[in-house]
XYZ file of N, CA, C and O in Angstrom:
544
model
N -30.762 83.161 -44.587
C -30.938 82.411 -45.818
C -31.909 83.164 -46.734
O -33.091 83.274 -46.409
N -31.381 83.744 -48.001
C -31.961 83.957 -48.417
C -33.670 83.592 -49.237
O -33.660 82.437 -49.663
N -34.757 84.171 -49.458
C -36.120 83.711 -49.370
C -36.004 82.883 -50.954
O -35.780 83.467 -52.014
N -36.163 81.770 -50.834
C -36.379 81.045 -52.034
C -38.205 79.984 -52.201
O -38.854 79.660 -53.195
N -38.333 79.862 -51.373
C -39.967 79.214 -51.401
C -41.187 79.874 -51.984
O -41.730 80.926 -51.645
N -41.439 79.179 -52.762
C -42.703 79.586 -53.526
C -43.895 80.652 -52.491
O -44.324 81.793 -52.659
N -44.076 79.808 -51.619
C -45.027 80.296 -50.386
C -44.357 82.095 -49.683
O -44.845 83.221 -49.586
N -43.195 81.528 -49.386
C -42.788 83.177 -49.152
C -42.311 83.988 -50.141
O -41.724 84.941 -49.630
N -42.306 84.038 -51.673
C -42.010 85.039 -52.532
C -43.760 84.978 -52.529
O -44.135 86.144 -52.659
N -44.453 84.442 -52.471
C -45.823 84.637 -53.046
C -46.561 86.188 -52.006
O -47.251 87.150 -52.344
N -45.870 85.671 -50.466
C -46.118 86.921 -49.590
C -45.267 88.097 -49.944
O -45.789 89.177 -50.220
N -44.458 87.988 -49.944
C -43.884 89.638 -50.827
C -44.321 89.831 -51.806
O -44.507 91.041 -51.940
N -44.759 89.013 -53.036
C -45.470 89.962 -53.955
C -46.866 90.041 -53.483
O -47.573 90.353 -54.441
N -47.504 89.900 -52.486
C -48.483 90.479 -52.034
C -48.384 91.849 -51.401
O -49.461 92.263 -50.973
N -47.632 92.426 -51.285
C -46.962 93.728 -50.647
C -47.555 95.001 -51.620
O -48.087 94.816 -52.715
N -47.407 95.951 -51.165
C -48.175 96.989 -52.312
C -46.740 97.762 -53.143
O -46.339 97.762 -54.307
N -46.210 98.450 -51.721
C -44.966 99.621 -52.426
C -43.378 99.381 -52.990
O -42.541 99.555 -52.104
N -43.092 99.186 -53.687
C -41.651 99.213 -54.316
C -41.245 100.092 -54.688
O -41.708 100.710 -55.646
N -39.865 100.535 -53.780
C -39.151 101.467 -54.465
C -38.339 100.674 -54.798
O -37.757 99.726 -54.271
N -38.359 101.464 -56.343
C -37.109 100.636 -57.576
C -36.106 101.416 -57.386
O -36.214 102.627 -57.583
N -34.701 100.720 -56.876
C -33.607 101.420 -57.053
C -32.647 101.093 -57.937
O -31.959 100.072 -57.918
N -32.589 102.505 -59.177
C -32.042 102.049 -60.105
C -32.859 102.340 -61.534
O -32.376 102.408 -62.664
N -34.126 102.475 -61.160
C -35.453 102.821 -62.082
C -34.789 103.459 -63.745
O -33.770 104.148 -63.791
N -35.439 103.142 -64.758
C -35.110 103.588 -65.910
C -35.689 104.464 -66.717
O -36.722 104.029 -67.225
N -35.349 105.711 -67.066
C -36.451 106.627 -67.680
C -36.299 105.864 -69.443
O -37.137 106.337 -70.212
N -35.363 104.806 -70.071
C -35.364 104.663 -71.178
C -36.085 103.204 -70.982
O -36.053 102.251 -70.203
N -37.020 103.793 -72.648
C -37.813 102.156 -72.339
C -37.346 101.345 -72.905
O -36.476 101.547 -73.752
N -37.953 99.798 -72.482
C -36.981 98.810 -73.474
C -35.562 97.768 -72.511
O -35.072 96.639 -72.489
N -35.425 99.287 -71.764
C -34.277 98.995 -70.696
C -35.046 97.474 -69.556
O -36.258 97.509 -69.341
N -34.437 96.632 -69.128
C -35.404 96.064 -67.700
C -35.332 97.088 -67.014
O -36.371 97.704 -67.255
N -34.734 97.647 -66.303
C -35.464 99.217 -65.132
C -36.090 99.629 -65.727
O -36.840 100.360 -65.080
N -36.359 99.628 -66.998
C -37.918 100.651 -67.158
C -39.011 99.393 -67.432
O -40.197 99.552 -67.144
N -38.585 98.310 -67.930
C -39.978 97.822 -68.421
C -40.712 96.869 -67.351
O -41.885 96.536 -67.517
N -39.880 96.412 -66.141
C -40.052 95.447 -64.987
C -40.777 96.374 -64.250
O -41.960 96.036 -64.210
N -40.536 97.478 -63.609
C -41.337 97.916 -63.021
C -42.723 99.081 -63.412
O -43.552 99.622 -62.680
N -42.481 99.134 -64.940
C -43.754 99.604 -65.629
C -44.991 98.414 -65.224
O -46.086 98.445 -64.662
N -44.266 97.547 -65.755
C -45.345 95.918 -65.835
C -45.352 95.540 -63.895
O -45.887 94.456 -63.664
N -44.972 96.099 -62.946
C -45.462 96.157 -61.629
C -46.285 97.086 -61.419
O -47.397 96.787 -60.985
N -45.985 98.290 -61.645
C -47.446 99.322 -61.663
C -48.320 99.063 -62.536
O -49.413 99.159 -61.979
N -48.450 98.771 -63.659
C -49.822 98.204 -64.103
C -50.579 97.373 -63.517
O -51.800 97.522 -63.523
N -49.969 96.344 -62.902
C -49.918 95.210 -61.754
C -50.443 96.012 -60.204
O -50.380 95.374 -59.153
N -50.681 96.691 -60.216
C -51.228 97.070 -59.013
C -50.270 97.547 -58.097
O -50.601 98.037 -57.017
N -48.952 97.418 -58.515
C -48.079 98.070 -57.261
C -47.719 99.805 -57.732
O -47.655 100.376 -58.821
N -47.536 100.254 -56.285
C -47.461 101.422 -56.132
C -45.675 101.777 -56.035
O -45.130 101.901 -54.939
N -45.006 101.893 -57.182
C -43.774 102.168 -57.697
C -43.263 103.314 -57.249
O -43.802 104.364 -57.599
N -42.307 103.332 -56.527
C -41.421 104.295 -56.054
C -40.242 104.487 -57.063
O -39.849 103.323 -56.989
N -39.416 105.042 -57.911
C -38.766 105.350 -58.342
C -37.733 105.754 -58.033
O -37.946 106.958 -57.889
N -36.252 105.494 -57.726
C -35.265 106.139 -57.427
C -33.963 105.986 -58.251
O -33.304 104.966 -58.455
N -33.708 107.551 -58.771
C -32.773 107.702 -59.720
C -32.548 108.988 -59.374
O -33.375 109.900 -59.343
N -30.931 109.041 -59.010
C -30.431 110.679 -58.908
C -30.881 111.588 -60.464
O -31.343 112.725 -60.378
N -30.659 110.875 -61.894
C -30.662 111.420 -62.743
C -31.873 111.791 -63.349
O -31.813 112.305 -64.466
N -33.081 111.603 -62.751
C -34.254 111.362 -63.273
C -34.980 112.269 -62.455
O -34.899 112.147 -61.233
N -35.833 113.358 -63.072
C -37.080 114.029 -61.946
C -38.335 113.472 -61.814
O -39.267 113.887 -61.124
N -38.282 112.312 -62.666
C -39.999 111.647 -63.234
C -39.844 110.939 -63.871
O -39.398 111.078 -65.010
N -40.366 109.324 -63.009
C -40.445 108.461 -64.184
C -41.815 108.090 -63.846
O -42.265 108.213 -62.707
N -42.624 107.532 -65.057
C -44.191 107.366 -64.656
C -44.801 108.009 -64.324
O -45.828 107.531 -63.843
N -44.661 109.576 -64.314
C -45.958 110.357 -63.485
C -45.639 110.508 -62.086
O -46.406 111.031 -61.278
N -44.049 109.865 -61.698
C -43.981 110.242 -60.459
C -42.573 110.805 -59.963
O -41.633 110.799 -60.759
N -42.419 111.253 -58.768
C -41.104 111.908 -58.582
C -40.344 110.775 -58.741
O -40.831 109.648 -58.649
N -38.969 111.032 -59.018
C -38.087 110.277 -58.903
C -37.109 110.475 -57.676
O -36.643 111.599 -57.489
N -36.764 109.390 -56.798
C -36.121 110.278 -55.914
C -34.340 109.917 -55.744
O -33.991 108.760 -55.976
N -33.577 110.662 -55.450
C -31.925 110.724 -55.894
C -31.654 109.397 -55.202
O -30.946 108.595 -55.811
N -32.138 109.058 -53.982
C -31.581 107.942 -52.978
C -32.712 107.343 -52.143
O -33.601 108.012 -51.615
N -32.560 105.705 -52.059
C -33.644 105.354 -50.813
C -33.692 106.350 -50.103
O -34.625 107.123 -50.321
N -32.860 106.635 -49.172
C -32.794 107.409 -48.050
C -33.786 108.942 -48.013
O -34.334 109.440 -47.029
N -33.777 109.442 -49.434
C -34.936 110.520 -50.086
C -36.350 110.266 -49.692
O -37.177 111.123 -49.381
N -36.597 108.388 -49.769
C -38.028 108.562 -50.001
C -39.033 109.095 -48.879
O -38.646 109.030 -47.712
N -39.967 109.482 -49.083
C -41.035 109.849 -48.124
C -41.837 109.031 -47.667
O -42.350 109.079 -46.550
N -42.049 108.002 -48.716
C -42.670 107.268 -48.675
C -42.943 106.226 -47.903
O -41.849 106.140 -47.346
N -43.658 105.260 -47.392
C -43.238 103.988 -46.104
C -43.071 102.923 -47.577
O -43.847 103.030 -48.527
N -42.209 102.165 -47.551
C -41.596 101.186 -48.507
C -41.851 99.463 -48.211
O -41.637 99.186 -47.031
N -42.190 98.491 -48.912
C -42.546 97.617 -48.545
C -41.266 96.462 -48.898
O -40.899 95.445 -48.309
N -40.826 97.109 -50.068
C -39.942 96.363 -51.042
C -38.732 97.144 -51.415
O -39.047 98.134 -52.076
N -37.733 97.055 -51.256
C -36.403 97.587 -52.392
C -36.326 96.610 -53.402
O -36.192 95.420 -53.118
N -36.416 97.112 -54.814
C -36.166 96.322 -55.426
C -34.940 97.109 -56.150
O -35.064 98.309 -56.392
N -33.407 96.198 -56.590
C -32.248 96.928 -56.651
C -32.266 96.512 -58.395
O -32.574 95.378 -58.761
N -31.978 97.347 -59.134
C -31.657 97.279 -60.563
C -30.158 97.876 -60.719
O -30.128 98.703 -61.631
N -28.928 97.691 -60.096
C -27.905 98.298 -60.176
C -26.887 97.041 -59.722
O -27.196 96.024 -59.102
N -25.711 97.401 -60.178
C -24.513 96.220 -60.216
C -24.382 95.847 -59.035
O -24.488 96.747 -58.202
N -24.121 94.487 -58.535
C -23.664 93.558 -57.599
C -23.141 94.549 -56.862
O -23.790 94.859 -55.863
N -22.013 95.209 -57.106
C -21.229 95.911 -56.395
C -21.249 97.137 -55.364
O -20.436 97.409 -54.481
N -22.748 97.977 -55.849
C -23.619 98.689 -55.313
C -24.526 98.155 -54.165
O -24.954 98.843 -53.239
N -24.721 97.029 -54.331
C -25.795 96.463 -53.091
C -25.607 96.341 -51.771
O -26.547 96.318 -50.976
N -24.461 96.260 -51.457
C -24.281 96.677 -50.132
C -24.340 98.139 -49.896
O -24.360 98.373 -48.688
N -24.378 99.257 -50.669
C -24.907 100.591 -49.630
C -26.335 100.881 -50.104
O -27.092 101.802 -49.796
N -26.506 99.791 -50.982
C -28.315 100.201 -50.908
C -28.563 99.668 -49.960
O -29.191 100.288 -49.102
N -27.933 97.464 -49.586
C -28.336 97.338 -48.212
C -28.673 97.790 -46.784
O -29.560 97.559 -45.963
N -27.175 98.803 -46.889
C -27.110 99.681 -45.791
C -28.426 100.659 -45.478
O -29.127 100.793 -44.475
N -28.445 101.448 -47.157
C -29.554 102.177 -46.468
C -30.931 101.808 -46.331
O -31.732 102.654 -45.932
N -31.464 100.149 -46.734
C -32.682 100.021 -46.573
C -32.629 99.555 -45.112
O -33.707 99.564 -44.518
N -31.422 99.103 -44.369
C -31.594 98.746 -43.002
C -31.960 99.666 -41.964
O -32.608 99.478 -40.934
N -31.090 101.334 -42.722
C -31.985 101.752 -41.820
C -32.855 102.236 -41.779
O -33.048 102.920 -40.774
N -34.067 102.179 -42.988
C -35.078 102.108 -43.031
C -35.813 101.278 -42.137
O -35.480 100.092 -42.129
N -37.189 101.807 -41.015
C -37.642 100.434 -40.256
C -38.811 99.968 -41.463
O -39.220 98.818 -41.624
N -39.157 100.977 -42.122
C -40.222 99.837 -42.688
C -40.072 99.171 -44.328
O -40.932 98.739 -45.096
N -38.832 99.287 -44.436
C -38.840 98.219 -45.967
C -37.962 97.008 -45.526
O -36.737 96.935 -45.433
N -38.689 96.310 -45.340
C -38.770 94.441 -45.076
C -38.287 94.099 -45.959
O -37.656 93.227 -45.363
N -38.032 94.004 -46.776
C -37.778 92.974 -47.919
C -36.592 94.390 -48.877
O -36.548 95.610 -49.038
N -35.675 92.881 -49.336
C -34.754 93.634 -50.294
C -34.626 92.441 -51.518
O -34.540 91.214 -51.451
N -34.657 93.481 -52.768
C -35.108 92.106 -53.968
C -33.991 92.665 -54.816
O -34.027 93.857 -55.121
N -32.995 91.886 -55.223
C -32.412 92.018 -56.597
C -32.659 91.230 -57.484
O -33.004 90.078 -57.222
N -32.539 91.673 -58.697
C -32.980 91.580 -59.731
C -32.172 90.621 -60.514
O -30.964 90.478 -60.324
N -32.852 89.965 -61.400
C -31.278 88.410 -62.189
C -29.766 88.794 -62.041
O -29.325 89.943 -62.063
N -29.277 88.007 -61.936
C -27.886 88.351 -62.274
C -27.473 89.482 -61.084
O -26.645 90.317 -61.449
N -27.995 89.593 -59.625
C -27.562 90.893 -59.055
C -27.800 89.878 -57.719
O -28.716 89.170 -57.301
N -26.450 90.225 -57.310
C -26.323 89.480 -55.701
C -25.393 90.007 -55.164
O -24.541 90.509 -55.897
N -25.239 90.074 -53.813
C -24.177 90.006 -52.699
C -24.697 89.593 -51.661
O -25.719 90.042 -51.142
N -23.645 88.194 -51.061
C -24.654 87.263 -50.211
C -23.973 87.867 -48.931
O -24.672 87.610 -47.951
N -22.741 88.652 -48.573
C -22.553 89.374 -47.773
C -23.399 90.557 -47.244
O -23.631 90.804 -46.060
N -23.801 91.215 -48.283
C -25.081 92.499 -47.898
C -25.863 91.879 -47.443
O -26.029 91.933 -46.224
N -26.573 91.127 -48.168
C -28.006 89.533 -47.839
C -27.974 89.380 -46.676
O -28.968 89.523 -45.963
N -26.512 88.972 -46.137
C -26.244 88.639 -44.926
C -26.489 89.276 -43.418
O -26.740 88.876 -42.282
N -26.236 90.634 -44.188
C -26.412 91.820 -43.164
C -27.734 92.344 -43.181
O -28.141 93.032 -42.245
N -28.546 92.033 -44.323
C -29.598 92.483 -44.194
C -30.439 91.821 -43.078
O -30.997 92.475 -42.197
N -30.505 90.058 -43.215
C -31.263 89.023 -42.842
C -30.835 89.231 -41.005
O -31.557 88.652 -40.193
N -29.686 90.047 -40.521
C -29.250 89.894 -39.497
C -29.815 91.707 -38.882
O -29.661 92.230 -37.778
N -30.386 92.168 -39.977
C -31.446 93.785 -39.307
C -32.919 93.095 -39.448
O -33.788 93.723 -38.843
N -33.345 91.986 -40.094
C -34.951 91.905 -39.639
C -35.275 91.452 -40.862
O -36.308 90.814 -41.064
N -34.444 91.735 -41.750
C -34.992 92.389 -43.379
C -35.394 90.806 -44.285
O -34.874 89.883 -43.659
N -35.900 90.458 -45.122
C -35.970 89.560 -45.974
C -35.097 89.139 -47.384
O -35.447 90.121 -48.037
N -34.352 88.503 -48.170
C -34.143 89.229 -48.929
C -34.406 88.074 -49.808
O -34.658 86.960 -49.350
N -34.323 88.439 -51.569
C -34.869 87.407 -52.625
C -33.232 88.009 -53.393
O -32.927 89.200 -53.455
N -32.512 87.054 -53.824
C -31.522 87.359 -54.555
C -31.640 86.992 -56.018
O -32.556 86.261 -56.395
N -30.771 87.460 -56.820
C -30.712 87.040 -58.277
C -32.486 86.311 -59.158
O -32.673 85.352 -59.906
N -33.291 87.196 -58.655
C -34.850 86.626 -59.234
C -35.459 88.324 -60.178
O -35.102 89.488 -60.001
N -36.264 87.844 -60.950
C -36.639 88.726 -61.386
C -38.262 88.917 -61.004
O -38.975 87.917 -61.091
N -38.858 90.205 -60.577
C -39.495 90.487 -59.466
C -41.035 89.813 -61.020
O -41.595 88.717 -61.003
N -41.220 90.765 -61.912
C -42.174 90.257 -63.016
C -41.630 88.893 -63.433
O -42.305 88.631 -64.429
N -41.114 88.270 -63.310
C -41.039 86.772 -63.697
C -41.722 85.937 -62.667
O -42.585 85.095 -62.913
N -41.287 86.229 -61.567
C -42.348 85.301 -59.774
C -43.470 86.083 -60.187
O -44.492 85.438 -59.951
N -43.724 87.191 -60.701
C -45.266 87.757 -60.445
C -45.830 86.869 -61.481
O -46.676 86.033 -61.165
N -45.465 86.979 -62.558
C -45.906 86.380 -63.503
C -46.813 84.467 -63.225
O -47.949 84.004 -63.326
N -45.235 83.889 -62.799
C -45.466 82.959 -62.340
C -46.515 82.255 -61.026
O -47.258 81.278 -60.933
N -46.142 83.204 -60.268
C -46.954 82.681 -58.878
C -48.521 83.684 -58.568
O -49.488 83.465 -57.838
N -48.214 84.729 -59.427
C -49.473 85.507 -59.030
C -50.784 85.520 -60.333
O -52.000 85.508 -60.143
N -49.969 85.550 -61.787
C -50.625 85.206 -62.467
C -51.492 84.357 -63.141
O -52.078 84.746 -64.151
């Protein structure tokens, strides 16, 4: 079941690292301005875009599967239709817990598969709107 309670979105945005998959080098865009307004916010933004070498001052990387990084969060900025092989590859990631899409972005089948590797997931929410709300 996907995470809908105030109390447990409040613990994922307590989390530090998000890699944004999907990240926007144009501003204005939501991939660029949602997770600008999370790194100002104190989170430590992972970026992933094949097309991009740098967004923010930081690498951009082509695929989850790229990052180096230990990941706390996927957060997905890309069509419904894509989310099941981002699902895939954050499962087999062991340490990104949580998978977040963004308004309007669901597949309760991926969700499904995620919640059945360990994983958490927040569907169709927008990650600066709960921050806003519950942290601000």
């Amino acid at each position: 079941m996907p995470v809908e309670s105030d109390d447990e979105l409040r613990q994922i945005l307590e989390l530090d690292t998000v890699a944004v998959v999907g990240c926007s080098t144009t501003e204005g865009k939501d991939a660029h301005e949602i997770p600008k307004y999370l790194q100002e916010h104190g989170y430590d933004v992972i970026p992933v875009n094949p097309y991009a070498d740098e967004i923010f001052g930081r690498r951009a990387y082509d695929s989850l599967a790229d990052v180096e990084e230990d990941v706390d969060v996927v957060d997905v900025f890309r069509p419904s239709d894509e989310v099941g092989g981002i699902v895939d590859a954050a499962v087999e990631r062991d340490d990104a817990g949580v998978i977040w899409t963004q308004l309007g972005i669901r597949d309760d089948e991926a969700a499904e598969r995620a919640e059945n590797a360990g994983k958490r997931v927040v569907q169709d929410h927008c990650m600066k709107v709960e921050h806003q709300r519950l942290m601000g």
